[in-house]
Amino acid sequence: MNKIGRQLKKGVIDILILKLLSIENMYGYQLIQELDNKSDSVFLMKEGTLYPILYRLEDNNLIESYWDKEDAKRKVPRKYYKIKDEGLNELENMKEELDVLFNAVESIMNLGGV
C-alpha cells in the first residue's frame, strides 16, 4: 500500500476500534484479529501499532482497561478494553463526520472525466 493509502487507514483506525469495542469488550490481540478478519486484511496491524492507539484512546477518556483474572484456562490475567460513555459519544460524532466526508468525496468523484 502506498503512503496515501497508509495515511487514509490511519485516519479511520480510531473509529474502527471504538466500533468494535462498542460491540464487546476485547483484549489487544482479539482487536487485531477482528480488524484483520472483518476488513479482509486491509487493517492488518501489529501489536506495536495497536497498543499506542489504545493508550491514546484511554488517555483521552474514550476507553478504559481492566484485567480479567477469571479465565480459568489461562494462568495469566488478560487486559481487556471497554468503551466508555464518552467513547460512545465520540463514536457517534465520528460516524457523522465520516458520512459528511464520504458524501463530499462521492460528489467530487462522480464528476465527469477520468
PDB file of N, CA and C in Angstrom:
ATOM      1  N   MET A   1       0.851  -1.174   0.000  1.00  0.00           N
ATOM      2  CA  MET A   1       0.000   0.000   0.000  1.00  0.00           C
ATOM      3  C   MET A   1       0.899   1.240   0.000  1.00  0.00           C
ATOM      4  N   ASN A   2       0.514   2.237  -0.789  1.00  0.00           N
ATOM      5  CA  ASN A   2       1.328   3.441  -0.887  1.00  0.00           C
ATOM      6  C   ASN A   2       1.137   4.343   0.327  1.00  0.00           C
ATOM      7  N   LYS A   3       1.902   5.432   0.350  1.00  0.00           N
ATOM      8  CA  LYS A   3       1.899   6.339   1.502  1.00  0.00           C
ATOM      9  C   LYS A   3       0.515   6.939   1.749  1.00  0.00           C
ATOM     10  N   ILE A   4      -0.182   7.325   0.697  1.00  0.00           N
ATOM     11  CA  ILE A   4      -1.521   7.912   0.851  1.00  0.00           C
ATOM     12  C   ILE A   4      -2.483   6.885   1.424  1.00  0.00           C
ATOM     13  N   GLY A   5      -2.409   5.652   0.953  1.00  0.00           N
ATOM     14  CA  GLY A   5      -3.267   4.581   1.474  1.00  0.00           C
ATOM     15  C   GLY A   5      -3.036   4.351   2.957  1.00  0.00           C
ATOM     16  N   ARG A   6      -1.781   4.379   3.371  1.00  0.00           N
ATOM     17  CA  ARG A   6      -1.461   4.202   4.795  1.00  0.00           C
ATOM     18  C   ARG A   6      -2.039   5.351   5.615  1.00  0.00           C
ATOM     19  N   GLN A   7      -1.956   6.564   5.089  1.00  0.00           N
ATOM     20  CA  GLN A   7      -2.490   7.726   5.804  1.00  0.00           C
ATOM     21  C   GLN A   7      -4.010   7.651   5.912  1.00  0.00           C
ATOM     22  N   LEU A   8      -4.671   7.205   4.858  1.00  0.00           N
ATOM     23  CA  LEU A   8      -6.125   7.053   4.901  1.00  0.00           C
ATOM     24  C   LEU A   8      -6.522   6.033   5.962  1.00  0.00           C
ATOM     25  N   LYS A   9      -5.809   4.918   6.018  1.00  0.00           N
ATOM     26  CA  LYS A   9      -6.096   3.893   7.028  1.00  0.00           C
ATOM     27  C   LYS A   9      -5.882   4.441   8.435  1.00  0.00           C
ATOM     28  N   LYS A  10      -4.812   5.195   8.619  1.00  0.00           N
ATOM     29  CA  LYS A  10      -4.525   5.782   9.929  1.00  0.00           C
ATOM     30  C   LYS A  10      -5.649   6.696  10.386  1.00  0.00           C
ATOM     31  N   GLY A  11      -6.265   7.374   9.428  1.00  0.00           N
ATOM     32  CA  GLY A  11      -7.311   8.323   9.755  1.00  0.00           C
ATOM     33  C   GLY A  11      -8.601   7.700  10.253  1.00  0.00           C
ATOM     34  N   VAL A  12      -8.802   6.421   9.989  1.00  0.00           N
ATOM     35  CA  VAL A  12     -10.065   5.790  10.393  1.00  0.00           C
ATOM     36  C   VAL A  12      -9.901   4.712  11.463  1.00  0.00           C
ATOM     37  N   ILE A  13      -8.680   4.435  11.869  1.00  0.00           N
ATOM     38  CA  ILE A  13      -8.469   3.325  12.798  1.00  0.00           C
ATOM     39  C   ILE A  13      -9.138   3.564  14.152  1.00  0.00           C
ATOM     40  N   ASP A  14      -9.150   4.800  14.630  1.00  0.00           N
ATOM     41  CA  ASP A  14      -9.787   5.085  15.926  1.00  0.00           C
ATOM     42  C   ASP A  14     -11.265   4.720  15.900  1.00  0.00           C
ATOM     43  N   ILE A  15     -11.961   5.129  14.846  1.00  0.00           N
ATOM     44  CA  ILE A  15     -13.392   4.848  14.770  1.00  0.00           C
ATOM     45  C   ILE A  15     -13.649   3.348  14.688  1.00  0.00           C
ATOM     46  N   LEU A  16     -12.769   2.617  14.000  1.00  0.00           N
ATOM     47  CA  LEU A  16     -12.952   1.167  13.884  1.00  0.00           C
ATOM     48  C   LEU A  16     -12.743   0.474  15.231  1.00  0.00           C
ATOM     49  N   ILE A  17     -11.749   0.911  15.977  1.00  0.00           N
ATOM     50  CA  ILE A  17     -11.506   0.335  17.301  1.00  0.00           C
ATOM     51  C   ILE A  17     -12.674   0.655  18.230  1.00  0.00           C
ATOM     52  N   LEU A  18     -13.133   1.908  18.215  1.00  0.00           N
ATOM     53  CA  LEU A  18     -14.280   2.269  19.059  1.00  0.00           C
ATOM     54  C   LEU A  18     -15.516   1.468  18.662  1.00  0.00           C
ATOM     55  N   LYS A  19     -15.715   1.265  17.371  1.00  0.00           N
ATOM     56  CA  LYS A  19     -16.874   0.490  16.915  1.00  0.00           C
ATOM     57  C   LYS A  19     -16.798  -0.940  17.435  1.00  0.00           C
ATOM     58  N   LEU A  20     -15.653  -1.584  17.294  1.00  0.00           N
ATOM     59  CA  LEU A  20     -15.507  -2.960  17.785  1.00  0.00           C
ATOM     60  C   LEU A  20     -15.741  -3.026  19.290  1.00  0.00           C
ATOM     61  N   LEU A  21     -15.217  -2.056  20.028  1.00  0.00           N
ATOM     62  CA  LEU A  21     -15.391  -2.060  21.482  1.00  0.00           C
ATOM     63  C   LEU A  21     -16.819  -1.699  21.884  1.00  0.00           C
ATOM     64  N   SER A  22     -17.579  -1.078  20.997  1.00  0.00           N
ATOM     65  CA  SER A  22     -18.985  -0.806  21.300  1.00  0.00           C
ATOM     66  C   SER A  22     -19.820  -2.082  21.201  1.00  0.00           C
ATOM     67  N   ILE A  23     -19.290  -3.082  20.530  1.00  0.00           N
ATOM     68  CA  ILE A  23     -19.983  -4.367  20.383  1.00  0.00           C
ATOM     69  C   ILE A  23     -19.663  -5.285  21.552  1.00  0.00           C
ATOM     70  N   GLU A  24     -18.378  -5.339  21.908  1.00  0.00           N
ATOM     71  CA  GLU A  24     -17.970  -6.160  23.060  1.00  0.00           C
ATOM     72  C   GLU A  24     -16.602  -5.727  23.560  1.00  0.00           C
ATOM     73  N   ASN A  25     -16.328  -5.979  24.822  1.00  0.00           N
ATOM     74  CA  ASN A  25     -15.009  -5.728  25.389  1.00  0.00           C
ATOM     75  C   ASN A  25     -14.034  -6.716  24.766  1.00  0.00           C
ATOM     76  N   MET A  26     -12.829  -6.253  24.471  1.00  0.00           N
ATOM     77  CA  MET A  26     -11.843  -7.113  23.814  1.00  0.00           C
ATOM     78  C   MET A  26     -10.455  -6.864  24.382  1.00  0.00           C
ATOM     79  N   TYR A  27      -9.608  -7.863  24.269  1.00  0.00           N
ATOM     80  CA  TYR A  27      -8.199  -7.700  24.600  1.00  0.00           C
ATOM     81  C   TYR A  27      -7.450  -7.369  23.312  1.00  0.00           C
ATOM     82  N   GLY A  28      -6.227  -6.902  23.439  1.00  0.00           N
ATOM     83  CA  GLY A  28      -5.479  -6.387  22.304  1.00  0.00           C
ATOM     84  C   GLY A  28      -5.384  -7.322  21.114  1.00  0.00           C
ATOM     85  N   TYR A  29      -4.935  -8.544  21.337  1.00  0.00           N
ATOM     86  CA  TYR A  29      -4.774  -9.471  20.220  1.00  0.00           C
ATOM     87  C   TYR A  29      -6.118  -9.772  19.554  1.00  0.00           C
ATOM     88  N   GLN A  30      -7.179  -9.816  20.340  1.00  0.00           N
ATOM     89  CA  GLN A  30      -8.516 -10.030  19.804  1.00  0.00           C
ATOM     90  C   GLN A  30      -8.905  -8.871  18.873  1.00  0.00           C
ATOM     91  N   LEU A  31      -8.588  -7.650  19.260  1.00  0.00           N
ATOM     92  CA  LEU A  31      -8.843  -6.491  18.399  1.00  0.00           C
ATOM     93  C   LEU A  31      -8.074  -6.610  17.085  1.00  0.00           C
ATOM     94  N   ILE A  32      -6.822  -7.013  17.162  1.00  0.00           N
ATOM     95  CA  ILE A  32      -6.007  -7.189  15.962  1.00  0.00           C
ATOM     96  C   ILE A  32      -6.657  -8.205  15.031  1.00  0.00           C
ATOM     97  N   GLN A  33      -7.089  -9.323  15.580  1.00  0.00           N
ATOM     98  CA  GLN A  33      -7.717 -10.361  14.764  1.00  0.00           C
ATOM     99  C   GLN A  33      -9.036  -9.899  14.159  1.00  0.00           C
ATOM    100  N   GLU A  34      -9.859  -9.210  14.940  1.00  0.00           N
ATOM    101  CA  GLU A  34     -11.146  -8.725  14.435  1.00  0.00           C
ATOM    102  C   GLU A  34     -10.948  -7.698  13.317  1.00  0.00           C
ATOM    103  N   LEU A  35     -10.022  -6.769  13.512  1.00  0.00           N
ATOM    104  CA  LEU A  35      -9.740  -5.791  12.465  1.00  0.00           C
ATOM    105  C   LEU A  35      -9.280  -6.484  11.190  1.00  0.00           C
ATOM    106  N   ASP A  36      -8.418  -7.460  11.328  1.00  0.00           N
ATOM    107  CA  ASP A  36      -7.906  -8.214  10.186  1.00  0.00           C
ATOM    108  C   ASP A  36      -9.035  -8.998   9.505  1.00  0.00           C
ATOM    109  N   ASN A  37      -9.781  -9.759  10.276  1.00  0.00           N
ATOM    110  CA  ASN A  37     -10.830 -10.624   9.707  1.00  0.00           C
ATOM    111  C   ASN A  37     -11.962  -9.834   9.077  1.00  0.00           C
ATOM    112  N   LYS A  38     -12.448  -8.817   9.773  1.00  0.00           N
ATOM    113  CA  LYS A  38     -13.610  -8.061   9.295  1.00  0.00           C
ATOM    114  C   LYS A  38     -13.275  -7.172   8.106  1.00  0.00           C
ATOM    115  N   SER A  39     -12.000  -6.877   7.890  1.00  0.00           N
ATOM    116  CA  SER A  39     -11.609  -5.986   6.794  1.00  0.00           C
ATOM    117  C   SER A  39     -10.896  -6.733   5.664  1.00  0.00           C
ATOM    118  N   ASP A  40     -10.942  -8.055   5.670  1.00  0.00           N
ATOM    119  CA  ASP A  40     -10.218  -8.849   4.664  1.00  0.00           C
ATOM    120  C   ASP A  40      -8.751  -8.434   4.590  1.00  0.00           C
ATOM    121  N   SER A  41      -8.157  -8.258   5.746  1.00  0.00           N
ATOM    122  CA  SER A  41      -6.731  -7.948   5.922  1.00  0.00           C
ATOM    123  C   SER A  41      -6.331  -6.537   5.490  1.00  0.00           C
ATOM    124  N   VAL A  42      -7.288  -5.662   5.203  1.00  0.00           N
ATOM    125  CA  VAL A  42      -6.943  -4.278   4.897  1.00  0.00           C
ATOM    126  C   VAL A  42      -6.378  -3.606   6.144  1.00  0.00           C
ATOM    127  N   PHE A  43      -6.940  -3.938   7.313  1.00  0.00           N
ATOM    128  CA  PHE A  43      -6.485  -3.350   8.569  1.00  0.00           C
ATOM    129  C   PHE A  43      -5.682  -4.361   9.381  1.00  0.00           C
ATOM    130  N   LEU A  44      -4.741  -5.001   8.728  1.00  0.00           N
ATOM    131  CA  LEU A  44      -3.815  -5.907   9.394  1.00  0.00           C
ATOM    132  C   LEU A  44      -2.771  -5.054  10.111  1.00  0.00           C
ATOM    133  N   MET A  45      -2.638  -5.244  11.410  1.00  0.00           N
ATOM    134  CA  MET A  45      -1.662  -4.455  12.160  1.00  0.00           C
ATOM    135  C   MET A  45      -0.955  -5.313  13.189  1.00  0.00           C
ATOM    136  N   LYS A  46       0.145  -4.788  13.657  1.00  0.00           N
ATOM    137  CA  LYS A  46       0.940  -5.461  14.670  1.00  0.00           C
ATOM    138  C   LYS A  46       0.635  -4.857  16.033  1.00  0.00           C
ATOM    139  N   GLU A  47       0.988  -5.595  17.071  1.00  0.00           N
ATOM    140  CA  GLU A  47       0.746  -5.120  18.431  1.00  0.00           C
ATOM    141  C   GLU A  47       1.423  -3.775  18.683  1.00  0.00           C
ATOM    142  N   GLY A  48       2.605  -3.596  18.123  1.00  0.00           N
ATOM    143  CA  GLY A  48       3.348  -2.356  18.309  1.00  0.00           C
ATOM    144  C   GLY A  48       2.649  -1.150  17.702  1.00  0.00           C
ATOM    145  N   THR A  49       1.732  -1.394  16.784  1.00  0.00           N
ATOM    146  CA  THR A  49       0.936  -0.320  16.196  1.00  0.00           C
ATOM    147  C   THR A  49      -0.341  -0.102  16.997  1.00  0.00           C
ATOM    148  N   LEU A  50      -0.956  -1.190  17.446  1.00  0.00           N
ATOM    149  CA  LEU A  50      -2.246  -1.101  18.128  1.00  0.00           C
ATOM    150  C   LEU A  50      -2.142  -0.478  19.519  1.00  0.00           C
ATOM    151  N   TYR A  51      -1.190  -0.919  20.313  1.00  0.00           N
ATOM    152  CA  TYR A  51      -1.171  -0.502  21.713  1.00  0.00           C
ATOM    153  C   TYR A  51      -0.993   1.005  21.926  1.00  0.00           C
ATOM    154  N   PRO A  52      -0.155   1.688  21.148  1.00  0.00           N
ATOM    155  CA  PRO A  52      -0.117   3.150  21.313  1.00  0.00           C
ATOM    156  C   PRO A  52      -1.469   3.814  21.023  1.00  0.00           C
ATOM    157  N   ILE A  53      -2.222   3.261  20.077  1.00  0.00           N
ATOM    158  CA  ILE A  53      -3.559   3.798  19.776  1.00  0.00           C
ATOM    159  C   ILE A  53      -4.483   3.561  20.968  1.00  0.00           C
ATOM    160  N   LEU A  54      -4.444   2.364  21.533  1.00  0.00           N
ATOM    161  CA  LEU A  54      -5.273   2.058  22.702  1.00  0.00           C
ATOM    162  C   LEU A  54      -4.904   2.967  23.878  1.00  0.00           C
ATOM    163  N   TYR A  55      -3.607   3.186  24.092  1.00  0.00           N
ATOM    164  CA  TYR A  55      -3.183   4.054  25.196  1.00  0.00           C
ATOM    165  C   TYR A  55      -3.675   5.483  24.979  1.00  0.00           C
ATOM    166  N   ARG A  56      -3.622   5.952  23.733  1.00  0.00           N
ATOM    167  CA  ARG A  56      -4.092   7.308  23.428  1.00  0.00           C
ATOM    168  C   ARG A  56      -5.599   7.416  23.646  1.00  0.00           C
ATOM    169  N   LEU A  57      -6.356   6.411  23.195  1.00  0.00           N
ATOM    170  CA  LEU A  57      -7.809   6.420  23.412  1.00  0.00           C
ATOM    171  C   LEU A  57      -8.134   6.385  24.900  1.00  0.00           C
ATOM    172  N   GLU A  58      -7.311   5.664  25.654  1.00  0.00           N
ATOM    173  CA  GLU A  58      -7.504   5.603  27.100  1.00  0.00           C
ATOM    174  C   GLU A  58      -7.155   6.953  27.749  1.00  0.00           C
ATOM    175  N   ASP A  59      -6.062   7.562  27.307  1.00  0.00           N
ATOM    176  CA  ASP A  59      -5.674   8.877  27.825  1.00  0.00           C
ATOM    177  C   ASP A  59      -6.736   9.936  27.522  1.00  0.00           C
ATOM    178  N   ASN A  60      -7.428   9.781  26.402  1.00  0.00           N
ATOM    179  CA  ASN A  60      -8.486  10.715  26.007  1.00  0.00           C
ATOM    180  C   ASN A  60      -9.833  10.372  26.642  1.00  0.00           C
ATOM    181  N   ASN A  61      -9.823   9.416  27.564  1.00  0.00           N
ATOM    182  CA  ASN A  61     -11.010   9.046  28.333  1.00  0.00           C
ATOM    183  C   ASN A  61     -12.139   8.449  27.484  1.00  0.00           C
ATOM    184  N   LEU A  62     -11.784   7.817  26.353  1.00  0.00           N
ATOM    185  CA  LEU A  62     -12.781   7.201  25.481  1.00  0.00           C
ATOM    186  C   LEU A  62     -12.947   5.714  25.770  1.00  0.00           C
ATOM    187  N   ILE A  63     -11.891   5.088  26.254  1.00  0.00           N
ATOM    188  CA  ILE A  63     -11.935   3.675  26.629  1.00  0.00           C
ATOM    189  C   ILE A  63     -11.259   3.518  27.981  1.00  0.00           C
ATOM    190  N   GLU A  64     -11.458   2.358  28.582  1.00  0.00           N
ATOM    191  CA  GLU A  64     -10.745   2.024  29.810  1.00  0.00           C
ATOM    192  C   GLU A  64     -10.337   0.571  29.752  1.00  0.00           C
ATOM    193  N   SER A  65      -9.316   0.236  30.497  1.00  0.00           N
ATOM    194  CA  SER A  65      -8.821  -1.135  30.519  1.00  0.00           C
ATOM    195  C   SER A  65      -9.053  -1.743  31.896  1.00  0.00           C
ATOM    196  N   TYR A  66      -9.103  -3.061  31.907  1.00  0.00           N
ATOM    197  CA  TYR A  66      -9.223  -3.796  33.162  1.00  0.00           C
ATOM    198  C   TYR A  66      -8.614  -5.178  32.957  1.00  0.00           C
ATOM    199  N   TRP A  67      -8.215  -5.779  34.048  1.00  0.00           N
ATOM    200  CA  TRP A  67      -7.605  -7.114  33.992  1.00  0.00           C
ATOM    201  C   TRP A  67      -8.662  -8.155  34.321  1.00  0.00           C
ATOM    202  N   ASP A  68      -8.733  -9.196  33.495  1.00  0.00           N
ATOM    203  CA  ASP A  68      -9.653 -10.300  33.739  1.00  0.00           C
ATOM    204  C   ASP A  68      -8.858 -11.454  34.327  1.00  0.00           C
ATOM    205  N   LYS A  69      -9.129 -11.734  35.570  1.00  0.00           N
ATOM    206  CA  LYS A  69      -8.430 -12.821  36.260  1.00  0.00           C
ATOM    207  C   LYS A  69      -9.299 -14.069  36.359  1.00  0.00           C
ATOM    208  N   GLU A  70     -10.500 -14.014  35.784  1.00  0.00           N
ATOM    209  CA  GLU A  70     -11.486 -15.083  35.939  1.00  0.00           C
ATOM    210  C   GLU A  70     -11.324 -16.233  34.956  1.00  0.00           C
ATOM    211  N   ASP A  71     -10.540 -16.046  33.908  1.00  0.00           N
ATOM    212  CA  ASP A  71     -10.395 -17.081  32.888  1.00  0.00           C
ATOM    213  C   ASP A  71      -9.615 -18.261  33.468  1.00  0.00           C
ATOM    214  N   ALA A  72     -10.316 -19.324  33.797  1.00  0.00           N
ATOM    215  CA  ALA A  72      -9.704 -20.480  34.461  1.00  0.00           C
ATOM    216  C   ALA A  72      -8.715 -21.212  33.560  1.00  0.00           C
ATOM    217  N   LYS A  73      -8.880 -21.105  32.252  1.00  0.00           N
ATOM    218  CA  LYS A  73      -7.994 -21.804  31.323  1.00  0.00           C
ATOM    219  C   LYS A  73      -6.612 -21.160  31.264  1.00  0.00           C
ATOM    220  N   ARG A  74      -6.563 -19.878  31.541  1.00  0.00           N
ATOM    221  CA  ARG A  74      -5.301 -19.144  31.473  1.00  0.00           C
ATOM    222  C   ARG A  74      -4.745 -18.930  32.873  1.00  0.00           C
ATOM    223  N   LYS A  75      -3.471 -19.068  32.990  1.00  0.00           N
ATOM    224  CA  LYS A  75      -2.814 -18.812  34.271  1.00  0.00           C
ATOM    225  C   LYS A  75      -2.483 -17.330  34.439  1.00  0.00           C
ATOM    226  N   VAL A  76      -2.428 -16.603  33.325  1.00  0.00           N
ATOM    227  CA  VAL A  76      -2.034 -15.199  33.332  1.00  0.00           C
ATOM    228  C   VAL A  76      -3.267 -14.332  33.069  1.00  0.00           C
ATOM    229  N   PRO A  77      -3.467 -13.279  33.847  1.00  0.00           N
ATOM    230  CA  PRO A  77      -4.602 -12.381  33.584  1.00  0.00           C
ATOM    231  C   PRO A  77      -4.474 -11.728  32.209  1.00  0.00           C
ATOM    232  N   ARG A  78      -5.595 -11.375  31.635  1.00  0.00           N
ATOM    233  CA  ARG A  78      -5.631 -10.753  30.309  1.00  0.00           C
ATOM    234  C   ARG A  78      -6.212  -9.349  30.447  1.00  0.00           C
ATOM    235  N   LYS A  79      -5.579  -8.390  29.780  1.00  0.00           N
ATOM    236  CA  LYS A  79      -6.024  -6.992  29.847  1.00  0.00           C
ATOM    237  C   LYS A  79      -7.065  -6.746  28.755  1.00  0.00           C
ATOM    238  N   TYR A  80      -8.254  -6.346  29.182  1.00  0.00           N
ATOM    239  CA  TYR A  80      -9.355  -6.045  28.268  1.00  0.00           C
ATOM    240  C   TYR A  80      -9.556  -4.542  28.177  1.00  0.00           C
ATOM    241  N   TYR A  81     -10.169  -4.136  27.071  1.00  0.00           N
ATOM    242  CA  TYR A  81     -10.524  -2.741  26.853  1.00  0.00           C
ATOM    243  C   TYR A  81     -12.018  -2.647  26.649  1.00  0.00           C
ATOM    244  N   LYS A  82     -12.613  -1.597  27.216  1.00  0.00           N
ATOM    245  CA  LYS A  82     -14.044  -1.371  27.048  1.00  0.00           C
ATOM    246  C   LYS A  82     -14.273   0.094  26.742  1.00  0.00           C
ATOM    247  N   ILE A  83     -15.315   0.347  25.975  1.00  0.00           N
ATOM    248  CA  ILE A  83     -15.638   1.716  25.601  1.00  0.00           C
ATOM    249  C   ILE A  83     -16.397   2.382  26.743  1.00  0.00           C
ATOM    250  N   LYS A  84     -16.113   3.646  26.961  1.00  0.00           N
ATOM    251  CA  LYS A  84     -16.803   4.431  27.990  1.00  0.00           C
ATOM    252  C   LYS A  84     -17.926   5.236  27.324  1.00  0.00           C
ATOM    253  N   ASP A  85     -18.769   5.853  28.130  1.00  0.00           N
ATOM    254  CA  ASP A  85     -19.840   6.683  27.583  1.00  0.00           C
ATOM    255  C   ASP A  85     -19.272   7.790  26.692  1.00  0.00           C
ATOM    256  N   GLU A  86     -18.152   8.375  27.113  1.00  0.00           N
ATOM    257  CA  GLU A  86     -17.509   9.404  26.301  1.00  0.00           C
ATOM    258  C   GLU A  86     -17.078   8.835  24.950  1.00  0.00           C
ATOM    259  N   GLY A  87     -16.634   7.595  24.952  1.00  0.00           N
ATOM    260  CA  GLY A  87     -16.239   6.926  23.713  1.00  0.00           C
ATOM    261  C   GLY A  87     -17.416   6.661  22.803  1.00  0.00           C
ATOM    262  N   LEU A  88     -18.554   6.297  23.386  1.00  0.00           N
ATOM    263  CA  LEU A  88     -19.761   6.092  22.577  1.00  0.00           C
ATOM    264  C   LEU A  88     -20.203   7.404  21.937  1.00  0.00           C
ATOM    265  N   ASN A  89     -20.138   8.493  22.699  1.00  0.00           N
ATOM    266  CA  ASN A  89     -20.488   9.804  22.146  1.00  0.00           C
ATOM    267  C   ASN A  89     -19.531  10.192  21.021  1.00  0.00           C
ATOM    268  N   GLU A  90     -18.256   9.968  21.247  1.00  0.00           N
ATOM    269  CA  GLU A  90     -17.258  10.294  20.231  1.00  0.00           C
ATOM    270  C   GLU A  90     -17.442   9.424  18.989  1.00  0.00           C
ATOM    271  N   LEU A  91     -17.792   8.159  19.180  1.00  0.00           N
ATOM    272  CA  LEU A  91     -18.050   7.269  18.049  1.00  0.00           C
ATOM    273  C   LEU A  91     -19.189   7.814  17.190  1.00  0.00           C
ATOM    274  N   GLU A  92     -20.245   8.264  17.815  1.00  0.00           N
ATOM    275  CA  GLU A  92     -21.374   8.851  17.072  1.00  0.00           C
ATOM    276  C   GLU A  92     -20.933  10.089  16.307  1.00  0.00           C
ATOM    277  N   ASN A  93     -20.157  10.955  16.958  1.00  0.00           N
ATOM    278  CA  ASN A  93     -19.652  12.155  16.292  1.00  0.00           C
ATOM    279  C   ASN A  93     -18.769  11.791  15.101  1.00  0.00           C
ATOM    280  N   MET A  94     -17.902  10.804  15.295  1.00  0.00           N
ATOM    281  CA  MET A  94     -17.001  10.383  14.226  1.00  0.00           C
ATOM    282  C   MET A  94     -17.787   9.803  13.049  1.00  0.00           C
ATOM    283  N   LYS A  95     -18.827   9.017  13.349  1.00  0.00           N
ATOM    284  CA  LYS A  95     -19.642   8.437  12.280  1.00  0.00           C
ATOM    285  C   LYS A  95     -20.312   9.532  11.460  1.00  0.00           C
ATOM    286  N   GLU A  96     -20.822  10.563  12.126  1.00  0.00           N
ATOM    287  CA  GLU A  96     -21.455  11.676  11.414  1.00  0.00           C
ATOM    288  C   GLU A  96     -20.438  12.409  10.539  1.00  0.00           C
ATOM    289  N   GLU A  97     -19.253  12.660  11.078  1.00  0.00           N
ATOM    290  CA  GLU A  97     -18.210  13.337  10.313  1.00  0.00           C
ATOM    291  C   GLU A  97     -17.762  12.488   9.127  1.00  0.00           C
ATOM    292  N   LEU A  98     -17.671  11.180   9.321  1.00  0.00           N
ATOM    293  CA  LEU A  98     -17.275  10.281   8.248  1.00  0.00           C
ATOM    294  C   LEU A  98     -18.317  10.267   7.137  1.00  0.00           C
ATOM    295  N   ASP A  99     -19.602  10.302   7.501  1.00  0.00           N
ATOM    296  CA  ASP A  99     -20.667  10.363   6.497  1.00  0.00           C
ATOM    297  C   ASP A  99     -20.548  11.638   5.657  1.00  0.00           C
ATOM    298  N   VAL A 100     -20.304  12.768   6.312  1.00  0.00           N
ATOM    299  CA  VAL A 100     -20.145  14.032   5.589  1.00  0.00           C
ATOM    300  C   VAL A 100     -18.952  13.936   4.643  1.00  0.00           C
ATOM    301  N   LEU A 101     -17.844  13.396   5.139  1.00  0.00           N
ATOM    302  CA  LEU A 101     -16.640  13.251   4.326  1.00  0.00           C
ATOM    303  C   LEU A 101     -16.890  12.348   3.122  1.00  0.00           C
ATOM    304  N   PHE A 102     -17.498  11.179   3.349  1.00  0.00           N
ATOM    305  CA  PHE A 102     -17.770  10.251   2.244  1.00  0.00           C
ATOM    306  C   PHE A 102     -18.698  10.872   1.205  1.00  0.00           C
ATOM    307  N   ASN A 103     -19.711  11.596   1.661  1.00  0.00           N
ATOM    308  CA  ASN A 103     -20.624  12.248   0.723  1.00  0.00           C
ATOM    309  C   ASN A 103     -19.907  13.290  -0.120  1.00  0.00           C
ATOM    310  N   ALA A 104     -19.013  14.059   0.498  1.00  0.00           N
ATOM    311  CA  ALA A 104     -18.252  15.071  -0.240  1.00  0.00           C
ATOM    312  C   ALA A 104     -17.319  14.418  -1.250  1.00  0.00           C
ATOM    313  N   VAL A 105     -16.645  13.358  -0.850  1.00  0.00           N
ATOM    314  CA  VAL A 105     -15.748  12.644  -1.758  1.00  0.00           C
ATOM    315  C   VAL A 105     -16.547  12.057  -2.916  1.00  0.00           C
ATOM    316  N   GLU A 106     -17.673  11.455  -2.624  1.00  0.00           N
ATOM    317  CA  GLU A 106     -18.516  10.859  -3.666  1.00  0.00           C
ATOM    318  C   GLU A 106     -19.009  11.910  -4.645  1.00  0.00           C
ATOM    319  N   SER A 107     -19.394  13.084  -4.167  1.00  0.00           N
ATOM    320  CA  SER A 107     -19.854  14.157  -5.050  1.00  0.00           C
ATOM    321  C   SER A 107     -18.766  14.554  -6.049  1.00  0.00           C
ATOM    322  N   ILE A 108     -17.560  14.653  -5.570  1.00  0.00           N
ATOM    323  CA  ILE A 108     -16.457  15.035  -6.455  1.00  0.00           C
ATOM    324  C   ILE A 108     -16.089  13.888  -7.378  1.00  0.00           C
ATOM    325  N   MET A 109     -16.062  12.677  -6.868  1.00  0.00           N
ATOM    326  CA  MET A 109     -15.676  11.523  -7.679  1.00  0.00           C
ATOM    327  C   MET A 109     -16.687  11.221  -8.776  1.00  0.00           C
ATOM    328  N   ASN A 110     -17.923  11.650  -8.626  1.00  0.00           N
ATOM    329  CA  ASN A 110     -18.958  11.411  -9.627  1.00  0.00           C
ATOM    330  C   ASN A 110     -18.983  12.468 -10.727  1.00  0.00           C
ATOM    331  N   LEU A 111     -18.066  13.437 -10.651  1.00  0.00           N
ATOM    332  CA  LEU A 111     -17.951  14.419 -11.723  1.00  0.00           C
ATOM    333  C   LEU A 111     -17.449  13.742 -12.985  1.00  0.00           C
ATOM    334  N   GLY A 112     -17.695  14.342 -14.119  1.00  0.00           N
ATOM    335  CA  GLY A 112     -17.220  13.770 -15.386  1.00  0.00           C
ATOM    336  C   GLY A 112     -15.705  13.673 -15.436  1.00  0.00           C
ATOM    337  N   GLY A 113     -15.199  12.989 -16.370  1.00  0.00           N
ATOM    338  CA  GLY A 113     -13.746  12.831 -16.551  1.00  0.00           C
ATOM    339  C   GLY A 113     -13.313  11.431 -16.148  1.00  0.00           C
ATOM    340  N   VAL A 114     -12.062  11.321 -15.830  1.00  0.00           N
ATOM    341  CA  VAL A 114     -11.465  10.012 -15.516  1.00  0.00           C
ATOM    342  C   VAL A 114     -12.001   9.414 -14.276  1.00  0.00           C
TER     343      VAL A 114
END
